[in-house]
Structures are given as structure tokens and as C-alpha cells.
Amino acid sequence: MTGSFPTIRPRRLRGSGPLRRLVAQTRLHPADLVLPVFVREGIDAPVPVSAMPGVVQHTIESLVAEAHRCVEVGVGGIMLFGVPLAKDPQGSGADDPGGILNVATRAVVDAVGDRLVVMTDLCLDEFTSHGHCGVLDAAGRVDNDATLERYAAMGLAQARAGAHVLGLSGMMDGQVGHVRAALDAEGFTEVVILAYTAKYTSGLYGPFREAVASSLVGDRATYQQDPPNAGEALRELAQDLAEGADIVMVKPAGPHLDIVAAVAAESPVPVAAYQISGEYSQIIAAADRGWIDRDRVMLESLIGIRRAGAQIILTYFALDAAALL
Ligand code: PBG
């Protein structure tokens, strides 16, 4: 009789909360989380983003208050996105020292820069009238090499504003090396480059495009990676490392956890993953209908990203998750 029962019982280690906690192989810590935030020019009170309940476009004042909250709960960093009043084909607001993102960066660095890692999005899409991540050539296509010059200027403006980490999210070829060279030539050798190494084109960016008042018509499929492909993520990883990336990132996180794992297996530098706007909003929307438990699914989604191999997670849940951890 006894022989027909299992002697190996994995359930044994699941038998109580303390046991499960003891044997947990993955943990979330507030210091691993980075909160993406939006700061909008020309408003005098925060504006809610309707497609991202709980997220707002900040004034500089409310942004600084949010940065203080990050410090209080021990969040690791903050990633700033700017929403300018005026846009043009070159995205001039991006490298203007008086541009909203640069002014906001200075304000946040002055307020909390010794207690929080301050990151800036380095991409033109919020600043261009056509909404693309780069400048366009005569035929209306995104011009890779002309865009690199704009990124170098933008990176220098962000470094001068005091940014600790530049998040290169535009997916132009050679962007890491070009911005690194520009920074080093001006003495900004300590400014960290977070490379969006494997950034896939995605329908889940939808809510973000409202958050930054994007003017994009069409998509970014000629520069962001194609979701069916895994191999090119490793090719981009090798290239970003060779060009001097300090941290590499995979984005969106949830649909591409295999890529997070593949990059983490090969990367000698820290790996980040970005739980993007649509991943956030899907959870909020289902929870608002009473279909799922918000906090539980939030933590489950984050632990999955962590377990796949991301050491750092960019998430709009950063403050909420940190409060629960
Ligand atoms: C490009 C950029 C985007 C996001 C971060 N950086 C938008 C895009 O690629 O269309 C999206 C983040 C999100 O959806 O939360 N500057």
C-alpha cells in the first residue's frame, strides 16, 4: 500500500506562508523599480491620462513631489518623459536647455538627485510634429544618421541638465556609440547609458501615446523590432555592448519574457525590462471591472519579469508595488 504513494512531495515546501517565503527564489525590492513619469509644459495642475488611470501628466511642481514619494518608499529611480507645448520636424525642444524635459530634469536632480537615480528618455518622438523617433529625409522616411546627430545634441542637453542615466529609446542603429562619443568628448564620462536594446513594435504602446500627446500617424515598424524575431535581439545586444551600453533593456516586458531571459543569459551588464503603458492599463481595466485582483496581478506580473532575468523593472506600478513590498 505505502509503495503506491509518492515519496517525492513538492507540495511539502508550499505548506505554509513562512515556508514559501523561505524558499522563494525570486524577490522584488523597491530599489529594483523605476517609475516612468510624464511632465507637461504649460499646465498649472496635473492632467490625468485617461487611458492610464492613476497616471498623470505632471507640472514641474507635482513631478518634484512625485520624486520625493519615490525616495520615501525606496524606489530605485525615476524615468522622465517630456510633453512640450510646441513641436517641429526636428524636435527642437529636445535639446533646448529651456525645453520642458531639460528644465524638469534639473528640478528633479536639484530636489532628490543625491537619493534617487534620475533618468531621461532620449528620443525625439515627443518633440517632433510628425511623431517619429527621428528626423525624416526628403522621402519622408526616418533618417538614421541624421537622427544620430540630433540624439547627440539631446544627450548633451540632458547631461548638462544633470541626468544620471540616459534612456536611448529611439532604436536607431549606432545610437549608443554616437551618444557615448558625444558625452565623452564633453567630459560627461560618468553619465550612464541605458540602451533600449530589444524594443519591439507593439500595440501596447497605445496609452503612452495619449500620455505624451503623440502626433504619430502610422507606426514605428521600420525601426522597432518585429515581434516574431528573437535572434535580432541578441544581435542588438552585441552591438549595444560593443558601443558601450551600461545597462540593456527589453521592452515591452510581458509579451517578450523569452527575450528578457535570452538577453539576461548573455549580458555581462545589468538587464532592465519595461512593463509598458498597455501592460499597466490592461491590469487596471480588468481590475476595475472586478475581473481580477489588482494588487495580486500587479505583483505577479512584476515577479514574472524578475524571474525571467530582469534585475531592474520600469513600471507605472513602482510606487504602488513598493508600498506593498
Ligand atoms: C519612445 C518611447 C515610447 C515608450 C517609451 N519610449 C513610445 C513608443 O515607442 O511608441 C513607450 C512606453 C510605454 O508605452 O509605456 N520615446
Short mmCIF file of N, CA, C and O in Angstrom, two decimals, residues 79 119-123 158 165-170 192-196:
data_model
loop_
_atom_site.label_atom_id
_atom_site.label_comp_id
_atom_site.label_asym_id
_atom_site.label_seq_id
_atom_site.Cartn_x
_atom_site.Cartn_y
_atom_site.Cartn_z
N MET A 79 12.09 57.77 -14.39
CA MET A 79 12.39 57.99 -15.82
C MET A 79 11.49 59.09 -16.34
O MET A 79 10.26 58.95 -16.31
N MET A 119 16.62 59.47 -14.50
CA MET A 119 16.80 59.03 -15.88
C MET A 119 15.95 59.89 -16.81
O MET A 119 14.87 60.35 -16.42
N THR A 120 16.43 60.07 -18.04
CA THR A 120 15.66 60.83 -19.02
C THR A 120 15.50 60.00 -20.29
O THR A 120 16.40 59.29 -20.70
N ASP A 121 14.32 60.11 -20.89
CA ASP A 121 14.09 59.45 -22.17
C ASP A 121 14.85 60.22 -23.24
O ASP A 121 14.68 61.43 -23.37
N LEU A 122 15.68 59.50 -24.00
CA LEU A 122 16.42 60.17 -25.06
C LEU A 122 15.87 59.69 -26.41
O LEU A 122 16.30 58.68 -26.95
N CYS A 123 14.87 60.43 -26.87
CA CYS A 123 14.20 60.08 -28.13
C CYS A 123 13.46 61.33 -28.59
O CYS A 123 13.05 62.15 -27.77
N GLN A 158 20.67 66.80 -21.93
CA GLN A 158 20.21 66.07 -20.73
C GLN A 158 21.33 65.93 -19.71
O GLN A 158 21.10 66.05 -18.50
N VAL A 165 21.21 59.03 -15.89
CA VAL A 165 21.11 57.92 -16.84
C VAL A 165 20.30 58.41 -18.05
O VAL A 165 19.25 59.02 -17.89
N LEU A 166 20.80 58.13 -19.25
CA LEU A 166 20.07 58.49 -20.47
C LEU A 166 19.47 57.22 -21.06
O LEU A 166 20.18 56.25 -21.33
N GLY A 167 18.16 57.23 -21.25
CA GLY A 167 17.46 56.06 -21.79
C GLY A 167 17.27 56.22 -23.29
O GLY A 167 16.39 56.94 -23.75
N LEU A 168 18.11 55.53 -24.06
CA LEU A 168 18.07 55.68 -25.52
C LEU A 168 17.01 54.76 -26.11
O LEU A 168 17.25 53.59 -26.34
N SER A 169 15.84 55.35 -26.39
CA SER A 169 14.69 54.53 -26.75
C SER A 169 14.32 54.60 -28.23
O SER A 169 13.31 54.04 -28.64
N GLY A 170 15.13 55.27 -29.05
CA GLY A 170 14.71 55.54 -30.43
C GLY A 170 14.91 54.43 -31.43
O GLY A 170 14.37 54.48 -32.52
N VAL A 192 25.49 57.58 -17.39
CA VAL A 192 25.20 56.17 -17.72
C VAL A 192 24.28 56.07 -18.93
O VAL A 192 23.33 56.86 -19.06
N ILE A 193 24.55 55.11 -19.79
CA ILE A 193 23.64 54.85 -20.92
C ILE A 193 22.84 53.57 -20.70
O ILE A 193 23.40 52.49 -20.54
N LEU A 194 21.53 53.76 -20.64
CA LEU A 194 20.59 52.65 -20.60
C LEU A 194 20.08 52.47 -22.03
O LEU A 194 19.39 53.35 -22.56
N ALA A 195 20.48 51.37 -22.65
CA ALA A 195 20.12 51.15 -24.05
C ALA A 195 18.84 50.34 -24.15
O ALA A 195 18.74 49.28 -23.53
N TYR A 196 17.88 50.86 -24.92
CA TYR A 196 16.73 50.04 -25.24
C TYR A 196 17.23 49.07 -26.32
O TYR A 196 17.17 49.37 -27.51
#
